[in-house]
Amino acid sequence: MSILITGSNTGFGKLAALSLAREGKKVIATMRDLSKGDDIREVANEEGLSIEIRQLDVCDPEMVQNCLEDAQEIEAIVNNAGFEIQAAVEQLEDELMWNQLDTNLLGPLRLIRTVLPVWTQRGSGVIVNVSSIAGRSAPPYSGSYAASKHALEALSESLHFEVSHLGIRVCLIEPGRFSTGFFENIIRPDTWEGSQHQERALAFREALLRLDSISDS
C-alpha cells in the first residue's frame, strides 16, 4: 500500500515524502512539473527510498483520474499542493479568485471524489488535507488564500462526519509560518506593484518578522 502526496517537489510535500519513505512507507510523490523532481529523485536513489514520482496537476480532472487508477493500492492521500495570491479584496478579479479555489479547494476535492468509491467499498483509507493557520484567521491581503483554506476546512469537517463510520479517517493540518519557499511563489495582480496595498502589506510583514524574532529569542 502507498501514500500519495500532491505538491511533493518542495516544502511540506517534499519533507513529508522523504520522511514517510525513510520510515519504510511506499510513497507516490506527485508534482505538476516532473523536471522539478530531480532533487527528491536524487535523494531517493542515494538512500534507497521507495518513492515513485508521478506527474499530476490537481486542476486537471482527467490527470487526477489517471494518477489514481490504482486507488485500491493507495492507503492515504495527502492534499498538500497549493499556492497563495497576495492581493487586496478589491483587486481580486474573477480569474484570480477562480485559480486560487481551483488549486486549493477543487484540487483536493477531485482527489477525494476519485478515491472515495474505492475506499468506502474497501472500508479503509486516510485523507490528509493541508490547510493553514489562515484557515482560522484571515490576515490582510490574503483574502483569497484564507477563503480557500476556510472552505477546505469546512469540506474536511463535513467529510469526516460522512465517512468516519466507513473506516475512513479525515485529518486536517493547519501549519503556521515556516521557511519552506512557499512565500517565494506568491502570485500578485498587475495592479499590486507600487500600490498603497503593497506598502501596507510590507509594513504588516515587517511586524510579523519582528514577532518571529521575539519568539525565537
C-alpha atoms as a printed R data frame, in Angstrom:
    type eleno elety resid chain resno       x      y       z
1   ATOM     1    CA   MET     A     1   0.000  0.000   0.000
2   ATOM     2    CA   SER     A     2   1.215  3.506  -0.845
3   ATOM     3    CA   ILE     A     3   0.759  7.065   0.340
4   ATOM     4    CA   LEU     A     4   0.155  9.665  -2.373
5   ATOM     5    CA   ILE     A     5   1.260 13.243  -1.728
6   ATOM     6    CA   THR     A     6   0.500 16.197  -4.002
7   ATOM     7    CA   GLY     A     7   2.910 19.105  -4.447
8   ATOM     8    CA   SER     A     8   5.910 16.971  -3.494
9   ATOM     9    CA   ASN     A     9   8.654 18.854  -5.292
10  ATOM    10    CA   THR     A    10   9.183 21.354  -2.479
11  ATOM    11    CA   GLY     A    11   8.199 22.431   1.019
12  ATOM    12    CA   PHE     A    12   5.966 20.310   3.226
13  ATOM    13    CA   GLY     A    13   5.185 17.895   0.398
14  ATOM    14    CA   LYS     A    14   8.820 17.061  -0.224
15  ATOM    15    CA   LEU     A    15   9.553 16.806   3.505
16  ATOM    16    CA   ALA     A    16   6.567 14.513   4.069
17  ATOM    17    CA   ALA     A    17   7.501 12.279   1.134
18  ATOM    18    CA   LEU     A    18  11.073 11.812   2.332
19  ATOM    19    CA   SER     A    19  10.112 11.389   5.995
20  ATOM    20    CA   LEU     A    20   7.484  8.741   5.263
21  ATOM    21    CA   ALA     A    21   9.776  6.891   2.858
22  ATOM    22    CA   ARG     A    22  12.521  6.848   5.496
23  ATOM    23    CA   GLU     A    23  10.026  5.164   7.822
24  ATOM    24    CA   GLY     A    24   9.643  2.391   5.276
25  ATOM    25    CA   LYS     A    25   6.458  3.599   3.578
26  ATOM    26    CA   LYS     A    26   5.901  3.382  -0.155
27  ATOM    27    CA   VAL     A    27   5.371  6.946  -1.342
28  ATOM    28    CA   ILE     A    28   3.907  8.343  -4.553
29  ATOM    29    CA   ALA     A    29   5.263 11.875  -4.863
30  ATOM    30    CA   THR     A    30   3.291 13.941  -7.366
31  ATOM    31    CA   MET     A    31   4.022 17.292  -8.962
32  ATOM    32    CA   ARG     A    32   2.913 19.315 -11.986
33  ATOM    33    CA   ASP     A    33   6.396 19.639 -13.485
34  ATOM    34    CA   LEU     A    34   8.435 16.437 -13.414
35  ATOM    35    CA   SER     A    35  11.647 18.375 -14.084
36  ATOM    36    CA   LYS     A    36  11.304 19.815 -10.576
37  ATOM    37    CA   GLY     A    37  11.519 16.346  -9.079
38  ATOM    38    CA   ASP     A    38  15.236 15.886  -9.686
39  ATOM    39    CA   ASP     A    39  16.152 16.721  -6.091
40  ATOM    40    CA   ILE     A    40  13.763 14.295  -4.401
41  ATOM    41    CA   ARG     A    41  14.594 11.652  -7.013
42  ATOM    42    CA   GLU     A    42  18.314 12.017  -6.275
43  ATOM    43    CA   VAL     A    43  17.796 11.684  -2.511
44  ATOM    44    CA   ALA     A    44  15.563  8.650  -3.000
45  ATOM    45    CA   ASN     A    45  18.173  6.949  -5.185
46  ATOM    46    CA   GLU     A    46  21.015  7.727  -2.776
47  ATOM    47    CA   GLU     A    47  19.121  6.410   0.254
48  ATOM    48    CA   GLY     A    48  17.312  3.581  -1.489
49  ATOM    49    CA   LEU     A    49  13.891  5.012  -0.640
50  ATOM    50    CA   SER     A    50  10.654  3.690  -2.113
51  ATOM    51    CA   ILE     A    51   9.451  6.863  -3.833
52  ATOM    52    CA   GLU     A    52   7.606  6.815  -7.142
53  ATOM    53    CA   ILE     A    53   7.300 10.173  -8.872
54  ATOM    54    CA   ARG     A    54   4.156 10.888 -10.895
55  ATOM    55    CA   GLN     A    55   3.019 13.923 -12.823
56  ATOM    56    CA   LEU     A    56  -0.186 15.450 -11.502
57  ATOM    57    CA   ASP     A    57  -1.891 18.781 -11.976
58  ATOM    58    CA   VAL     A    58  -4.726 18.782  -9.436
59  ATOM    59    CA   CYS     A    59  -6.601 21.250 -11.666
60  ATOM    60    CA   ASP     A    60  -6.832 18.668 -14.459
61  ATOM    61    CA   PRO     A    61  -9.688 16.198 -13.753
62  ATOM    62    CA   GLU     A    62  -8.511 13.685 -16.367
63  ATOM    63    CA   MET     A    63  -4.974 13.708 -14.973
64  ATOM    64    CA   VAL     A    64  -6.359 13.142 -11.468
65  ATOM    65    CA   GLN     A    65  -8.340 10.128 -12.692
66  ATOM    66    CA   ASN     A    66  -5.307  8.644 -14.445
67  ATOM    67    CA   CYS     A    67  -3.000  9.245 -11.492
68  ATOM    68    CA   LEU     A    68  -5.384  7.475  -9.112
69  ATOM    69    CA   GLU     A    69  -6.225  4.474 -11.283
70  ATOM    70    CA   ASP     A    70  -4.619  2.298  -8.607
71  ATOM    71    CA   ALA     A    71  -6.643  3.822  -5.736
72  ATOM    72    CA   GLN     A    72  -7.158  0.314  -4.353
73  ATOM    73    CA   GLU     A    73  -3.395  0.159  -3.674
74  ATOM    74    CA   ILE     A    74  -3.247  3.593  -2.024
75  ATOM    75    CA   GLU     A    75  -3.843  3.743   1.731
76  ATOM    76    CA   ALA     A    76  -3.681  7.526   2.151
77  ATOM    77    CA   ILE     A    77  -3.649 10.763   0.190
78  ATOM    78    CA   VAL     A    78  -2.077 13.996   1.391
79  ATOM    79    CA   ASN     A    79  -3.628 17.023  -0.314
80  ATOM    80    CA   ASN     A    80  -0.689 19.376   0.010
81  ATOM    81    CA   ALA     A    81  -0.492 21.162  -3.364
82  ATOM    82    CA   GLY     A    82  -1.445 24.822  -3.128
83  ATOM    83    CA   PHE     A    83  -0.365 28.411  -3.563
84  ATOM    84    CA   GLU     A    84  -1.229 31.895  -2.342
85  ATOM    85    CA   ILE     A    85  -2.403 35.031  -4.094
86  ATOM    86    CA   GLN     A    86  -1.478 38.255  -2.329
87  ATOM    87    CA   ALA     A    87  -3.986 40.955  -3.171
88  ATOM    88    CA   ALA     A    88  -6.457 43.337  -1.647
89  ATOM    89    CA   VAL     A    89 -10.039 42.134  -1.951
90  ATOM    90    CA   GLU     A    90 -10.785 44.950  -4.403
91  ATOM    91    CA   GLN     A    91  -8.019 43.611  -6.672
92  ATOM    92    CA   LEU     A    92  -9.404 40.079  -6.836
93  ATOM    93    CA   GLU     A    93 -10.644 39.644 -10.382
94  ATOM    94    CA   ASP     A    94 -12.780 36.569 -11.088
95  ATOM    95    CA   GLU     A    95  -9.961 34.711 -12.843
96  ATOM    96    CA   LEU     A    96  -7.548 35.233  -9.952
97  ATOM    97    CA   MET     A    97 -10.073 34.023  -7.409
98  ATOM    98    CA   TRP     A    98 -11.032 31.051  -9.548
99  ATOM    99    CA   ASN     A    99  -7.393 29.977  -9.934
100 ATOM   100    CA   GLN     A   100  -6.957 30.134  -6.163
101 ATOM   101    CA   LEU     A   101 -10.016 27.991  -5.491
102 ATOM   102    CA   ASP     A   102  -9.302 25.621  -8.374
103 ATOM   103    CA   THR     A   103  -5.983 24.568  -6.853
104 ATOM   104    CA   ASN     A   104  -6.565 24.915  -3.111
105 ATOM   105    CA   LEU     A   105 -10.157 23.668  -2.857
106 ATOM   106    CA   LEU     A   106 -11.292 21.888  -6.013
107 ATOM   107    CA   GLY     A   107  -7.925 20.143  -6.354
108 ATOM   108    CA   PRO     A   108  -8.296 18.232  -3.075
109 ATOM   109    CA   LEU     A   109 -11.976 17.636  -3.835
110 ATOM   110    CA   ARG     A   110 -11.102 15.977  -7.150
111 ATOM   111    CA   LEU     A   111  -8.751 13.529  -5.440
112 ATOM   112    CA   ILE     A   112 -11.209 12.809  -2.637
113 ATOM   113    CA   ARG     A   113 -14.043 12.219  -5.095
114 ATOM   114    CA   THR     A   114 -11.882  9.791  -7.053
115 ATOM   115    CA   VAL     A   115 -10.720  7.584  -4.173
116 ATOM   116    CA   LEU     A   116 -13.893  7.516  -2.066
117 ATOM   117    CA   PRO     A   117 -15.892  4.967  -4.105
118 ATOM   118    CA   VAL     A   118 -12.975  2.530  -3.899
119 ATOM   119    CA   TRP     A   119 -12.138  3.230  -0.274
120 ATOM   120    CA   THR     A   120 -15.703  3.034   1.021
121 ATOM   121    CA   GLN     A   121 -16.020 -0.381  -0.557
122 ATOM   122    CA   ARG     A   122 -12.669 -1.383   0.958
123 ATOM   123    CA   GLY     A   123 -13.535  0.070   4.349
124 ATOM   124    CA   SER     A   124 -10.301  1.952   4.981
125 ATOM   125    CA   GLY     A   125  -8.285  4.993   3.947
126 ATOM   126    CA   VAL     A   126  -6.811  8.222   5.261
127 ATOM   127    CA   ILE     A   127  -7.374 11.682   3.767
128 ATOM   128    CA   VAL     A   128  -4.995 14.391   4.968
129 ATOM   129    CA   ASN     A   129  -5.874 17.934   3.908
130 ATOM   130    CA   VAL     A   130  -3.152 20.520   4.423
131 ATOM   131    CA   SER     A   131  -4.824 23.784   5.355
132 ATOM   132    CA   SER     A   132  -3.159 26.744   7.086
133 ATOM   133    CA   ILE     A   133  -3.477 28.906  10.157
134 ATOM   134    CA   ALA     A   134  -5.129 31.219   7.610
135 ATOM   135    CA   GLY     A   135  -7.955 28.695   7.634
136 ATOM   136    CA   ARG     A   136  -8.797 30.018  11.098
137 ATOM   137    CA   SER     A   137  -7.846 33.694  10.893
138 ATOM   138    CA   ALA     A   138  -7.572 35.709   7.686
139 ATOM   139    CA   PRO     A   139  -4.664 38.178   7.580
140 ATOM   140    CA   PRO     A   140  -4.867 41.283   5.378
141 ATOM   141    CA   TYR     A   141  -4.149 40.824   1.675
142 ATOM   142    CA   SER     A   142  -4.613 37.061   1.929
143 ATOM   143    CA   GLY     A   143  -8.368 37.043   1.440
144 ATOM   144    CA   SER     A   144  -8.443 34.612  -1.477
145 ATOM   145    CA   TYR     A   145  -5.973 32.222   0.144
146 ATOM   146    CA   ALA     A   146  -7.744 32.336   3.510
147 ATOM   147    CA   ALA     A   147 -11.111 31.838   1.806
148 ATOM   148    CA   SER     A   148  -9.818 28.733   0.031
149 ATOM   149    CA   LYS     A   149  -8.473 27.311   3.304
150 ATOM   150    CA   HIS     A   150 -11.634 28.159   5.269
151 ATOM   151    CA   ALA     A   151 -13.592 26.300   2.591
152 ATOM   152    CA   LEU     A   152 -11.204 23.333   2.710
153 ATOM   153    CA   GLU     A   153 -11.684 23.108   6.470
154 ATOM   154    CA   ALA     A   154 -15.474 23.151   6.125
155 ATOM   155    CA   LEU     A   155 -15.262 20.453   3.464
156 ATOM   156    CA   SER     A   156 -12.993 18.360   5.694
157 ATOM   157    CA   GLU     A   157 -15.285 18.655   8.703
158 ATOM   158    CA   SER     A   158 -18.346 17.656   6.714
159 ATOM   159    CA   LEU     A   159 -16.466 14.787   5.087
160 ATOM   160    CA   HIS     A   160 -15.339 13.486   8.480
161 ATOM   161    CA   PHE     A   161 -18.928 13.018   9.623
162 ATOM   162    CA   GLU     A   162 -19.877 11.402   6.318
163 ATOM   163    CA   VAL     A   163 -17.162  8.734   6.139
164 ATOM   164    CA   SER     A   164 -15.744  8.102   9.621
165 ATOM   165    CA   HIS     A   165 -18.209  5.254  10.195
166 ATOM   166    CA   LEU     A   166 -16.954  3.651   6.973
167 ATOM   167    CA   GLY     A   167 -13.401  3.268   8.280
168 ATOM   168    CA   ILE     A   168 -12.061  6.354   6.510
169 ATOM   169    CA   ARG     A   169 -10.176  8.938   8.561
170 ATOM   170    CA   VAL     A   170 -10.060 12.628   7.645
171 ATOM   171    CA   CYS     A   171  -7.201 14.690   9.066
172 ATOM   172    CA   LEU     A   172  -6.703 18.445   8.818
173 ATOM   173    CA   ILE     A   173  -3.330 20.154   9.290
174 ATOM   174    CA   GLU     A   174  -3.012 23.901   9.968
175 ATOM   175    CA   PRO     A   175   0.660 24.916   9.624
176 ATOM   176    CA   GLY     A   176   1.838 28.354  10.671
177 ATOM   177    CA   ARG     A   177   4.785 30.234   9.172
178 ATOM   178    CA   PHE     A   178   7.704 28.034   8.120
179 ATOM   179    CA   SER     A   179  10.684 28.635   5.836
180 ATOM   180    CA   THR     A   180   9.606 26.317   3.025
181 ATOM   181    CA   GLY     A   181   9.942 28.597  -0.001
182 ATOM   182    CA   PHE     A   182   6.145 28.894  -0.145
183 ATOM   183    CA   PHE     A   183   6.206 32.687   0.132
184 ATOM   184    CA   GLU     A   184   8.649 32.957  -2.766
185 ATOM   185    CA   ASN     A   185   5.950 31.649  -5.107
186 ATOM   186    CA   ILE     A   186   3.185 34.055  -4.118
187 ATOM   187    CA   ILE     A   187   1.239 35.460  -7.082
188 ATOM   188    CA   ARG     A   188   0.205 39.131  -7.162
189 ATOM   189    CA   PRO     A   189  -2.080 41.058  -9.533
190 ATOM   190    CA   ASP     A   190  -0.667 43.507 -12.073
191 ATOM   191    CA   THR     A   191  -2.074 46.398 -10.031
192 ATOM   192    CA   TRP     A   192  -0.113 45.391  -6.923
193 ATOM   193    CA   GLU     A   193   3.276 46.950  -7.653
194 ATOM   194    CA   GLY     A   194   3.544 50.485  -6.281
195 ATOM   195    CA   SER     A   195   0.050 50.475  -4.806
196 ATOM   196    CA   GLN     A   196  -0.863 51.563  -1.283
197 ATOM   197    CA   HIS     A   197  -1.764 47.942  -0.635
198 ATOM   198    CA   GLN     A   198   1.806 46.865  -1.321
199 ATOM   199    CA   GLU     A   199   3.131 49.419   1.169
200 ATOM   200    CA   ARG     A   200   0.706 48.310   3.880
201 ATOM   201    CA   ALA     A   201   1.416 44.645   3.216
202 ATOM   202    CA   LEU     A   202   5.151 45.262   3.585
203 ATOM   203    CA   ALA     A   203   4.564 47.008   6.905
204 ATOM   204    CA   PHE     A   204   2.424 44.095   8.073
205 ATOM   205    CA   ARG     A   205   5.100 41.591   7.023
206 ATOM   206    CA   GLU     A   206   7.799 43.531   8.880
207 ATOM   207    CA   ALA     A   207   5.653 43.451  12.014
208 ATOM   208    CA   LEU     A   208   5.296 39.673  11.673
209 ATOM   209    CA   LEU     A   209   9.048 39.280  11.253
210 ATOM   210    CA   ARG     A   210   9.620 41.279  14.428
211 ATOM   211    CA   LEU     A   211   7.234 38.986  16.278
212 ATOM   212    CA   ASP     A   212   9.089 35.970  14.876
213 ATOM   213    CA   SER     A   213  12.413 37.343  16.099
214 ATOM   214    CA   ILE     A   214  10.968 37.932  19.576
215 ATOM   215    CA   SER     A   215   9.547 34.407  19.782
216 ATOM   216    CA   ASP     A   216  12.876 32.928  18.632
217 ATOM   217    CA   SER     A   217  14.930 34.860  21.181
